[in-house]
Short mmCIF file of C-alpha atoms and ligand atoms in Angstrom, two decimals:
data_model
loop_
_atom_site.label_atom_id
_atom_site.label_comp_id
_atom_site.label_asym_id
_atom_site.label_seq_id
_atom_site.Cartn_x
_atom_site.Cartn_y
_atom_site.Cartn_z
CA UNK A 1 24.08 -14.12 26.85
CA UNK A 2 22.83 -13.64 23.47
CA UNK A 3 19.55 -14.47 21.40
CA UNK A 4 18.14 -18.39 21.96
CA UNK A 5 19.37 -21.02 19.66
CA UNK A 6 15.93 -20.86 17.93
CA UNK A 7 15.48 -17.09 17.66
CA UNK A 8 14.25 -16.32 13.87
CA UNK A 9 16.18 -14.41 11.79
CA UNK A 10 14.11 -12.88 8.88
CA UNK A 11 13.42 -10.68 6.22
CA UNK A 12 9.71 -8.84 5.62
CA UNK A 13 7.77 -7.44 2.39
CA UNK A 14 4.29 -7.11 1.83
CA UNK A 15 2.47 -7.89 -1.84
CA UNK A 16 1.93 -4.50 -3.45
CA UNK A 17 4.50 -3.03 -2.70
CA UNK A 18 7.04 -5.70 -4.86
CA UNK A 19 4.55 -8.35 -7.09
CA UNK A 20 4.07 -5.86 -9.77
CA UNK A 21 2.10 -7.90 -12.38
CA UNK A 22 -1.05 -5.93 -11.45
CA UNK A 23 -2.79 -6.33 -14.18
CA UNK A 24 -1.96 -10.12 -14.86
CA UNK A 25 -3.14 -13.98 -14.55
CA UNK A 26 -6.65 -12.70 -13.80
CA UNK A 27 -5.51 -10.74 -10.55
CA UNK A 28 -8.28 -7.90 -9.75
CA UNK A 29 -7.80 -4.70 -8.54
CA UNK A 30 -7.21 -3.72 -5.01
CA UNK A 31 -7.78 -0.32 -3.56
CA UNK A 32 -3.91 0.96 -4.46
CA UNK A 33 -4.13 0.17 -7.97
CA UNK A 34 -6.95 2.41 -8.20
CA UNK A 35 -5.59 5.02 -5.73
CA UNK A 36 -2.30 5.06 -7.82
CA UNK A 37 -3.86 6.58 -10.91
CA UNK A 38 -5.68 8.95 -8.75
CA UNK A 39 -3.24 12.34 -9.66
CA UNK A 40 -1.57 13.90 -6.82
CA UNK A 41 -1.79 10.94 -4.54
CA UNK A 42 1.67 9.29 -5.14
CA UNK A 43 4.81 10.73 -5.47
CA UNK A 44 5.83 11.44 -9.31
CA UNK A 45 2.91 9.50 -9.91
CA UNK A 46 4.46 6.22 -9.54
CA UNK A 47 2.15 3.20 -8.95
CA UNK A 48 2.76 -0.77 -8.36
CA UNK A 49 2.37 -1.87 -11.82
CA UNK A 50 6.00 -2.92 -12.23
CA UNK A 51 7.18 -2.26 -8.76
CA UNK A 52 10.06 -5.30 -8.02
CA UNK A 53 8.47 -7.45 -10.77
CA UNK A 54 8.39 -10.14 -7.97
CA UNK A 55 5.90 -11.98 -9.13
CA UNK A 56 8.18 -13.11 -11.98
CA UNK A 57 11.27 -12.92 -10.02
CA UNK A 58 10.70 -14.37 -7.20
CA UNK A 59 12.58 -17.62 -7.28
CA UNK A 60 15.93 -15.23 -7.65
CA UNK A 61 14.26 -13.14 -4.88
CA UNK A 62 14.51 -16.35 -2.72
CA UNK A 63 17.57 -17.21 -3.75
CA UNK A 64 19.01 -14.31 -2.67
CA UNK A 65 17.66 -14.80 0.81
CA UNK A 66 19.59 -17.92 0.74
CA UNK A 67 22.51 -16.44 0.10
CA UNK A 68 22.05 -14.17 2.87
CA UNK A 69 21.52 -16.78 5.35
CA UNK A 70 18.19 -16.10 6.06
CA UNK A 71 15.94 -18.11 8.08
CA UNK A 72 12.29 -16.94 7.61
CA UNK A 73 10.54 -14.70 5.15
CA UNK A 74 7.52 -12.71 6.26
CA UNK A 75 5.19 -11.35 3.03
CA UNK A 76 1.82 -11.12 2.69
CA UNK A 77 -1.10 -12.53 -0.05
CA UNK A 78 -2.46 -10.36 -2.46
CA UNK A 79 -6.07 -10.80 -1.73
CA UNK A 80 -7.59 -9.70 -5.35
CA UNK A 81 -4.97 -11.62 -7.09
CA UNK A 82 -6.93 -14.77 -5.34
CA UNK A 83 -10.02 -13.95 -5.16
CA UNK A 84 -10.41 -11.10 -7.84
CA UNK A 85 -13.88 -10.25 -6.62
CA UNK A 86 -12.61 -10.15 -3.10
CA UNK A 87 -15.42 -13.18 -2.27
CA UNK A 88 -16.93 -15.78 -4.54
CA UNK A 89 -14.64 -17.09 -7.59
CA UNK A 90 -11.01 -18.22 -6.77
CA UNK A 91 -8.05 -16.94 -8.93
CA UNK A 92 -6.32 -20.90 -9.85
CA UNK A 93 -3.13 -18.53 -11.16
CA UNK A 94 -3.02 -15.91 -8.64
CA UNK A 95 -3.10 -18.54 -5.77
CA UNK A 96 -0.36 -20.60 -7.74
CA UNK A 97 1.77 -18.08 -7.33
CA UNK A 98 1.90 -18.73 -3.67
CA UNK A 99 2.01 -21.85 -3.81
CA UNK A 100 5.13 -21.96 -5.78
CA UNK A 101 6.72 -19.35 -3.71
CA UNK A 102 5.93 -21.54 -0.43
CA UNK A 103 7.34 -24.47 -2.50
CA UNK A 104 10.94 -21.95 -3.27
CA UNK A 105 11.03 -21.04 0.09
CA UNK A 106 10.74 -24.63 2.03
CA UNK A 107 13.32 -26.05 -0.25
CA UNK A 108 15.60 -23.17 0.08
CA UNK A 109 15.24 -23.67 4.01
CA UNK A 110 13.15 -20.39 4.75
CA UNK A 111 10.58 -20.71 6.82
CA UNK A 112 7.37 -18.64 5.65
CA UNK A 113 5.52 -16.56 7.59
CA UNK A 114 2.18 -15.06 5.76
CA UNK A 115 -0.24 -12.13 6.26
CA UNK A 116 -3.29 -12.34 5.02
CA UNK A 117 -3.83 -8.02 4.76
CA UNK A 118 -1.03 -5.49 3.80
CA UNK A 119 -3.48 -2.68 2.68
CA UNK A 120 -4.65 -4.06 -0.79
CA UNK A 121 -8.10 -4.56 -0.74
CA UNK A 122 -9.93 -6.05 -3.30
CA UNK A 123 -11.48 -2.83 -5.24
CA UNK A 124 -14.66 -4.82 -5.64
CA UNK A 125 -14.93 -5.12 -1.67
CA UNK A 126 -14.45 -1.09 -1.72
CA UNK A 127 -17.20 -0.55 -3.81
CA UNK A 128 -19.37 -2.82 -1.49
CA UNK A 129 -18.45 -0.28 1.23
CA UNK A 130 -15.14 -2.09 2.16
CA UNK A 131 -14.47 -2.56 5.98
CA UNK A 132 -17.71 -0.41 7.01
CA UNK A 133 -19.72 -2.84 5.62
CA UNK A 134 -21.05 -5.52 8.53
CA UNK A 135 -20.31 -8.44 6.15
CA UNK A 136 -16.80 -7.97 5.95
CA UNK A 137 -15.40 -9.81 8.60
CA UNK A 138 -17.09 -12.82 6.84
CA UNK A 139 -15.69 -11.77 3.80
CA UNK A 140 -12.02 -12.06 5.51
CA UNK A 141 -13.01 -15.10 6.77
CA UNK A 142 -13.89 -16.57 3.46
CA UNK A 143 -10.49 -15.49 2.04
CA UNK A 144 -8.76 -17.13 4.92
CA UNK A 145 -10.11 -20.25 4.41
CA UNK A 146 -8.83 -20.31 0.67
CA UNK A 147 -5.53 -19.38 1.56
CA UNK A 148 -5.36 -21.99 4.80
CA UNK A 149 -6.57 -24.78 2.70
CA UNK A 150 -4.02 -24.42 0.35
CA UNK A 151 -1.08 -23.44 1.99
CA UNK A 152 -1.38 -24.58 5.58
CA UNK A 153 0.37 -28.08 4.54
CA UNK A 154 3.44 -26.12 4.48
CA UNK A 155 2.88 -22.67 6.23
CA UNK A 156 2.97 -23.02 9.87
CA UNK A 157 3.44 -19.39 10.88
CA UNK A 158 0.11 -16.79 10.06
CA UNK A 159 -0.81 -13.09 10.46
CA UNK A 160 -4.13 -11.89 9.91
CA UNK A 161 -3.65 -7.84 9.58
CA UNK A 162 -0.60 -5.38 9.17
CA UNK A 163 -0.79 -2.17 11.30
CA UNK A 164 -4.55 -1.84 11.90
CA UNK A 165 -3.40 1.54 12.99
CA UNK A 166 -1.70 2.61 9.51
CA UNK A 167 -4.60 1.81 7.25
CA UNK A 168 -7.03 3.20 9.28
CA UNK A 169 -5.29 6.20 10.22
CA UNK A 170 -3.68 7.14 6.98
CA UNK A 171 -6.15 5.28 4.50
CA UNK A 172 -9.61 6.25 6.35
CA UNK A 173 -9.11 9.28 8.62
CA UNK A 174 -6.35 11.54 7.56
CA UNK A 175 -6.77 10.60 3.68
CA UNK A 176 -3.05 9.92 2.82
CA UNK A 177 -2.97 6.25 2.10
CA UNK A 178 -5.82 4.32 -0.23
CA UNK A 179 -8.83 5.02 -0.30
CA UNK A 180 -7.96 8.54 0.66
CA UNK A 181 -11.17 9.12 2.79
CA UNK A 182 -11.44 11.42 5.81
CA UNK A 183 -14.16 9.48 7.71
CA UNK A 184 -15.66 10.96 11.10
CA UNK A 185 -14.07 9.38 13.89
CA UNK A 186 -17.52 7.87 14.56
CA UNK A 187 -17.41 5.58 11.07
CA UNK A 188 -13.63 4.41 11.69
CA UNK A 189 -14.39 3.77 15.21
CA UNK A 190 -17.44 1.34 13.91
CA UNK A 191 -14.54 0.17 11.16
CA UNK A 192 -11.85 -0.98 13.49
CA UNK A 193 -14.80 -2.64 14.86
CA UNK A 194 -15.45 -4.77 12.13
CA UNK A 195 -11.63 -5.08 11.05
CA UNK A 196 -11.26 -6.82 15.13
CA UNK A 197 -14.13 -8.73 14.14
CA UNK A 198 -12.47 -9.59 11.08
CA UNK A 199 -9.20 -10.79 12.63
CA UNK A 200 -11.23 -13.02 15.32
CA UNK A 201 -12.95 -14.79 12.26
CA UNK A 202 -9.87 -15.43 10.29
CA UNK A 203 -8.35 -16.18 13.34
CA UNK A 204 -11.12 -19.27 14.14
CA UNK A 205 -11.03 -20.13 10.61
CA UNK A 206 -7.12 -20.36 10.64
CA UNK A 207 -7.29 -22.89 13.20
CA UNK A 208 -10.13 -24.79 11.87
CA UNK A 209 -8.96 -25.56 8.49
CA UNK A 210 -5.19 -25.46 9.34
CA UNK A 211 -3.72 -29.05 7.94
CA UNK A 212 -0.98 -28.77 10.20
CA UNK A 213 0.43 -27.38 13.60
CA UNK A 214 -0.21 -23.13 13.40
CA UNK A 215 1.06 -20.27 15.18
CA UNK A 216 -1.38 -17.18 14.51
CA UNK A 217 -0.89 -13.46 15.68
CA UNK A 218 -1.20 -10.01 14.22
CA UNK A 219 1.54 -7.22 13.30
CA UNK A 220 0.04 -3.94 14.64
CA UNK A 221 2.29 -0.83 15.35
CA UNK A 222 2.90 2.47 17.48
CA UNK A 223 5.54 4.94 18.40
CA UNK A 224 7.59 2.63 20.68
CA UNK A 225 8.18 5.67 23.60
CA UNK A 226 10.88 5.08 26.00
CA UNK A 227 11.87 6.45 29.56
CA UNK A 228 14.36 9.54 29.40
CA UNK A 229 16.19 7.88 32.41
CA UNK A 230 15.86 4.50 34.60
CA UNK A 231 14.43 6.22 37.66
CA UNK A 232 11.40 4.32 38.49
CA UNK A 233 9.00 7.54 37.90
CA UNK A 234 10.08 7.94 34.19
CA UNK A 235 9.87 4.31 33.29
CA UNK A 236 6.30 4.37 34.85
CA UNK A 237 5.81 7.54 32.29
CA UNK A 238 6.96 5.83 29.53
CA UNK A 239 4.79 2.98 29.85
CA UNK A 240 1.70 4.85 30.65
CA UNK A 241 2.37 7.06 27.66
CA UNK A 242 2.31 3.65 25.72
CA UNK A 243 -0.89 2.19 26.97
CA UNK A 244 -3.15 5.29 27.77
CA UNK A 245 -5.59 7.05 25.15
CA UNK A 246 -5.47 10.55 24.53
CA UNK A 247 -7.02 12.76 26.39
CA UNK A 248 -9.02 14.22 23.75
CA UNK A 249 -10.74 13.05 20.67
CA UNK A 250 -7.92 13.60 17.74
CA UNK A 251 -8.45 12.56 13.87
CA UNK A 252 -4.96 10.15 14.48
CA UNK A 253 -6.86 8.41 17.54
CA UNK A 254 -5.91 5.20 15.75
CA UNK A 255 -2.49 5.40 16.30
CA UNK A 256 -2.99 3.21 19.65
CA UNK A 257 -1.98 0.30 21.51
CA UNK A 258 -5.05 -0.49 23.48
CA UNK A 259 -7.50 0.01 21.40
CA UNK A 260 -6.64 -2.72 19.15
CA UNK A 261 -4.58 -4.59 21.42
CA UNK A 262 -6.99 -5.10 24.61
CA UNK A 263 -10.21 -6.57 22.60
CA UNK A 264 -7.67 -8.97 21.13
CA UNK A 265 -5.95 -10.23 24.14
CA UNK A 266 -8.12 -9.08 27.21
CA UNK A 267 -11.59 -9.82 25.15
CA UNK A 268 -12.66 -6.24 26.17
CA UNK A 269 -12.16 -2.59 24.83
CA UNK A 270 -10.13 -0.23 27.40
CA UNK A 271 -11.60 2.18 30.02
CA UNK A 272 -10.62 5.02 29.19
CA UNK A 273 -11.07 4.89 25.38
CA UNK A 274 -14.59 3.90 26.29
CA UNK A 275 -14.92 6.70 27.91
CA UNK A 276 -13.10 9.18 25.57
CA UNK A 277 -15.45 7.98 23.04
CA UNK A 278 -18.83 7.60 24.73
CA UNK A 279 -20.78 9.44 22.35
CA UNK A 280 -19.44 8.05 19.00
CA UNK A 281 -19.08 4.23 19.92
CA UNK A 282 -20.27 1.12 17.59
CA UNK A 283 -22.77 -1.39 18.59
CA UNK A 284 -20.96 -4.25 20.16
CA UNK A 285 -23.26 -7.45 19.85
CA UNK A 286 -23.48 -10.28 21.83
CA UNK A 287 -20.80 -12.78 21.42
CA UNK A 288 -18.65 -9.83 19.60
CA UNK A 289 -15.33 -9.99 22.44
CA UNK A 290 -15.52 -13.96 22.47
CA UNK A 291 -15.02 -13.82 18.62
CA UNK A 292 -12.22 -10.58 18.31
CA UNK A 293 -10.26 -12.39 21.54
CA UNK A 294 -9.47 -15.89 20.18
CA UNK A 295 -6.33 -16.89 21.72
CA UNK A 296 -3.20 -15.96 19.97
CA UNK A 297 0.18 -17.41 19.84
CA UNK A 298 2.42 -14.61 19.44
CA UNK A 299 2.66 -11.22 19.58
CA UNK A 300 3.94 -9.27 16.28
CA UNK A 301 5.45 -5.79 16.74
CA UNK A 302 6.41 -3.20 13.69
CA UNK A 303 8.72 -0.84 15.46
CA UNK A 304 10.43 2.31 13.50
CA UNK A 305 10.69 4.56 16.89
CA UNK A 306 9.30 6.38 19.12
CA UNK A 307 9.34 9.26 21.90
CA UNK A 308 11.75 10.20 24.86
CA UNK A 309 9.31 10.51 27.80
CA UNK A 310 9.83 12.14 31.14
CA UNK A 311 7.65 11.97 34.05
CA UNK A 312 6.60 15.66 35.91
CA UNK A 313 6.50 16.62 39.28
CA UNK A 314 3.26 14.65 40.01
CA UNK A 315 4.19 11.62 37.43
CA UNK A 316 2.48 13.41 34.55
CA UNK A 317 3.60 12.36 30.97
CA UNK A 318 6.55 14.93 29.11
CA UNK A 319 7.24 14.27 25.95
CA UNK A 320 10.90 15.86 25.59
CA UNK A 321 12.19 17.46 22.64
CA UNK A 322 15.01 16.22 20.44
CA UNK A 323 17.54 18.27 20.11
CA UNK A 324 18.76 19.79 17.01
CA UNK A 325 20.84 17.75 15.09
CA UNK A 326 20.02 14.89 16.73
CA UNK A 327 20.17 11.29 14.14
CA UNK A 328 16.98 11.33 11.36
CA UNK A 329 16.42 8.79 8.41
CA UNK A 330 16.14 9.89 5.11
CA UNK A 331 12.35 10.19 5.94
CA UNK A 332 13.04 12.48 8.81
CA UNK A 333 11.76 10.05 11.13
CA UNK A 334 13.76 9.59 14.24
CA UNK A 335 16.29 7.25 15.02
CA UNK A 336 15.78 5.68 18.42
CA UNK A 337 17.08 2.71 18.90
CA UNK A 338 15.69 1.82 22.59
CA UNK A 339 11.90 2.00 21.32
CA UNK A 340 13.70 -1.64 20.36
CA UNK A 341 14.62 -2.41 24.20
CA UNK A 342 11.51 -0.66 26.00
CA UNK A 343 8.41 -0.94 23.72
CA UNK A 344 8.96 -5.18 23.89
CA UNK A 345 9.40 -4.82 27.83
CA UNK A 346 6.42 -3.23 28.18
CA UNK A 347 4.59 -5.51 25.50
CA UNK A 348 5.44 -8.33 26.85
CA UNK A 349 4.70 -7.25 30.48
CA UNK A 350 1.06 -6.32 29.49
CA UNK A 351 0.15 -9.29 27.09
CA UNK A 352 2.41 -11.69 28.17
CA UNK A 353 2.83 -13.38 24.27
CA UNK A 354 6.12 -14.42 22.68
CA UNK A 355 7.37 -10.92 20.74
CA UNK A 356 8.35 -10.93 16.96
CA UNK A 357 9.54 -7.47 15.76
CA UNK A 358 7.71 -8.10 12.52
CA UNK A 359 9.55 -4.82 11.17
CA UNK A 360 12.26 -2.80 11.97
CA UNK A 361 14.49 -0.50 9.47
CA UNK A 362 15.31 2.72 7.75
CA UNK A 363 14.73 4.55 4.29
CA UNK A 364 18.51 5.93 3.40
CA UNK A 365 19.48 7.58 0.19
CA UNK A 366 21.66 4.84 -0.82
CA UNK A 367 23.61 5.21 -4.41
CA UNK A 368 25.34 2.30 -6.30
CA UNK A 369 28.81 3.29 -5.95
CA UNK A 370 31.07 2.78 -9.06
CA UNK A 371 32.77 -0.01 -7.73
CA UNK A 372 29.08 -1.67 -8.32
CA UNK A 373 28.57 -2.19 -4.66
CA UNK A 374 25.80 -0.27 -2.49
CA UNK A 375 27.50 1.03 0.31
CA UNK A 376 24.75 1.94 3.14
CA UNK A 377 26.98 2.42 6.56
CA UNK A 378 23.74 4.50 7.82
CA UNK A 379 21.97 1.44 7.70
CA UNK A 380 24.12 -0.83 9.39
CA UNK A 381 24.73 1.31 12.02
CA UNK A 382 20.99 1.87 12.71
CA UNK A 383 20.13 -2.39 12.47
CA UNK A 384 23.32 -2.53 14.83
CA UNK A 385 22.09 -0.31 17.29
CA UNK A 386 18.30 -1.35 17.60
CA UNK A 387 19.44 -5.39 16.96
CA UNK A 388 21.20 -4.54 20.26
CA UNK A 389 18.79 -3.26 22.42
CA UNK A 390 16.63 -6.03 21.36
CA UNK A 391 19.10 -8.33 22.42
CA UNK A 392 19.08 -6.81 26.03
CA UNK A 393 15.43 -7.22 26.00
CA UNK A 394 15.80 -10.80 25.80
CA UNK A 395 18.60 -10.92 28.27
CA UNK A 396 16.02 -9.34 30.70
CA UNK A 397 13.72 -11.51 30.01
CA UNK A 398 11.52 -10.69 27.53
CA UNK A 399 10.31 -13.67 25.07
CA UNK A 400 12.07 -12.52 21.63
CA UNK A 401 10.85 -14.85 19.47
CA UNK A 402 12.29 -13.57 16.30
CA UNK A 403 13.39 -10.35 14.01
CA UNK A 404 12.55 -9.69 10.70
CA UNK A 405 14.13 -6.63 9.17
CA UNK A 406 12.53 -4.20 6.47
CA UNK A 407 12.92 -4.32 4.19
CA UNK A 408 14.13 -7.48 2.11
CA UNK A 409 14.51 -5.04 -0.97
CA UNK A 410 13.76 -1.36 -1.57
CA UNK A 411 10.19 -1.40 -2.72
CA UNK A 412 7.13 0.84 -2.82
CA UNK A 413 7.05 2.99 -0.13
CA UNK A 414 3.02 3.67 -0.69
CA UNK A 415 2.84 7.65 -1.03
CA UNK A 416 6.36 8.32 -1.10
CA UNK A 417 6.47 6.06 -4.25
CA UNK A 418 9.86 4.59 -5.25
CA UNK A 419 11.31 7.72 -3.58
CA UNK A 420 12.28 6.05 -0.54
CA UNK A 421 14.75 2.83 -0.01
CA UNK A 422 14.27 0.78 2.52
CA UNK A 423 15.84 -2.39 1.30
CA UNK A 424 19.15 -4.70 2.31
CA UNK A 425 19.10 -5.03 -1.19
CA UNK A 426 19.20 -2.57 -3.68
CA UNK A 427 16.57 -2.67 -7.06
CA UNK A 428 17.81 -1.07 -10.05
CA UNK A 429 13.75 -0.08 -11.33
CA UNK A 430 15.41 0.61 -14.89
CA UNK A 431 15.93 -3.03 -15.34
CA UNK A 432 14.85 -4.98 -12.29
CA UNK A 433 18.63 -6.14 -11.41
CA UNK A 434 19.05 -6.71 -7.71
CA UNK A 435 22.63 -5.71 -5.75
CA UNK A 436 23.24 -7.10 -2.33
CA UNK A 437 23.58 -4.29 -0.03
CA UNK A 438 26.77 -3.70 2.47
CA UNK A 439 24.12 -4.17 5.34
CA UNK A 440 23.19 -6.91 3.44
CA UNK A 441 25.98 -9.24 4.21
CA UNK A 442 26.35 -7.71 7.55
CA UNK A 443 22.92 -9.09 8.44
CA UNK A 444 24.13 -12.14 7.20
CA UNK A 445 27.30 -12.15 9.45
CA UNK A 446 24.72 -11.11 12.46
CA UNK A 447 22.70 -14.25 11.59
CA UNK A 448 25.80 -16.32 11.36
CA UNK A 449 26.87 -15.05 14.74
CA UNK A 450 23.13 -15.49 15.86
CA UNK A 451 23.60 -11.58 17.16
CA UNK A 452 26.64 -12.59 19.07
CA UNK A 453 28.94 -10.41 17.51
CA UNK A 454 26.28 -7.33 17.45
C1 GBH B 501 4.91 0.38 7.64
O1 GBH B 501 4.56 1.46 7.96
C2 GBH B 501 4.23 -0.45 6.52
O2 GBH B 501 4.15 -1.62 7.31
C3 GBH B 501 5.05 -0.84 5.53
O3 GBH B 501 4.44 -1.46 4.36
C4 GBH B 501 6.17 0.39 5.23
O4 GBH B 501 6.73 -0.10 3.87
C5 GBH B 501 6.84 0.37 6.24
O5 GBH B 501 6.68 0.71 7.57
C6 GBH B 501 8.33 1.92 6.02
O6 GBH B 501 7.29 2.87 5.85
O7 GBH B 501 6.47 9.96 13.83
O8 GBH B 501 7.67 10.80 11.59
O9 GBH B 501 8.96 9.39 13.20
C7 GBH B 501 5.01 2.15 9.17
C8 GBH B 501 4.25 3.25 9.51
C9 GBH B 501 5.90 4.08 10.53
C10 GBH B 501 4.21 5.86 10.45
C11 GBH B 501 7.04 5.22 11.57
C12 GBH B 501 4.72 6.19 11.44
C13 GBH B 501 6.46 7.31 12.12
C14 GBH B 501 6.82 8.73 11.49
N1 GBH B 501 4.93 3.95 10.31
N2 GBH B 501 5.83 6.39 11.29
S1 GBH B 501 7.80 9.76 12.69
#
């Protein structure tokens, strides 16, 4: 057995990480433009002013995807490029960029998957309080309408948010991503409620204004824990580690699954979370949960790694420590292929939606070799091991709809700047030249065989 015939093989990127042209054609500032100018925030003072210059090189990039046999491309739209003030005036040149990109993709036979928000909030909206502002759900709905009216005659797949865990956790709690704040838990919980409402209003807007058939989802992340053995007890403990809220209130509270997914799929916050946060809860208005829980067509999930879990004598969750010397990526993230079997399995059991892996990949210290090629055997090894596990999940009954490798090309890795390379295509930042890495050709062979050669 292998993947279904219609399994979607893709790659993913995001606007701020690749586009550049940060000050061109009427684009407004995003919080990342501003954050990068603050000393000490980003590795070596790097920024996304030029990045991969994708804004000017998108035709070449689409051609490259075609050469690698890629079937689908997940990209995000820069909100301030389209609405420089976040609301109000529409910047036609910015909108035209995405219009042209979509045309180019369709022409190349590549299905566009549009993410509406991958962290580059318009700075003008940040000045109005950003996601703390109770109007923010309606701002997001207004922006959604502009995009959907323009693109949905050709774009069928939409995602609202990329990784709320990450931008709320790192951006507003831990202060490591833009806008670099360390808010109180009470504030971030209120913010999370607005973000969930924004998601719901956006989904409603997409369905209302879509010009053709659309499929809507979102793309959260989390640590994808897996059991140490196939014993019932270990499996149960691993599952609970995914779907239980932490016992105590911690700064990193946002890094969980159920506080985000349960409102969206079930229409209510998880009981254990309501108990944990009982003294900090935002006001939940009549009708809020109905808006948040608009039906979705799929669950996207960004998967990088997870922790190994064993059940204690009374079934308690024990987080195992990895042996010294276990494989890691260049960022020191553990390599845990089983995350791509158990994660989808547990998520599918609970939420019962087709699953796309909307991101999966790693940073390696790749170098251009003397033969002018980029040999990245570590990346091939990683992707092969993870994909085999994902395939097994499909064979065991999980509806696995597609897989998007992160990332099409090396790009601006947030506060790590250009110090990390996640691409299956190498980017020479001095010249802008692209080189398809060995992993890019390997991925091509996997796509051609629909994963049978994994
Ligand atoms: C994604 O974030 C982003 O969507 C994307 O923009 C970014 O470029 C990409 O991943 C690569 O970073 O516990 O030490 O193993 C992923 C964020 C990745 C954060 C895994 C937590 C675990 C670190 N998550 N990470 S560790």
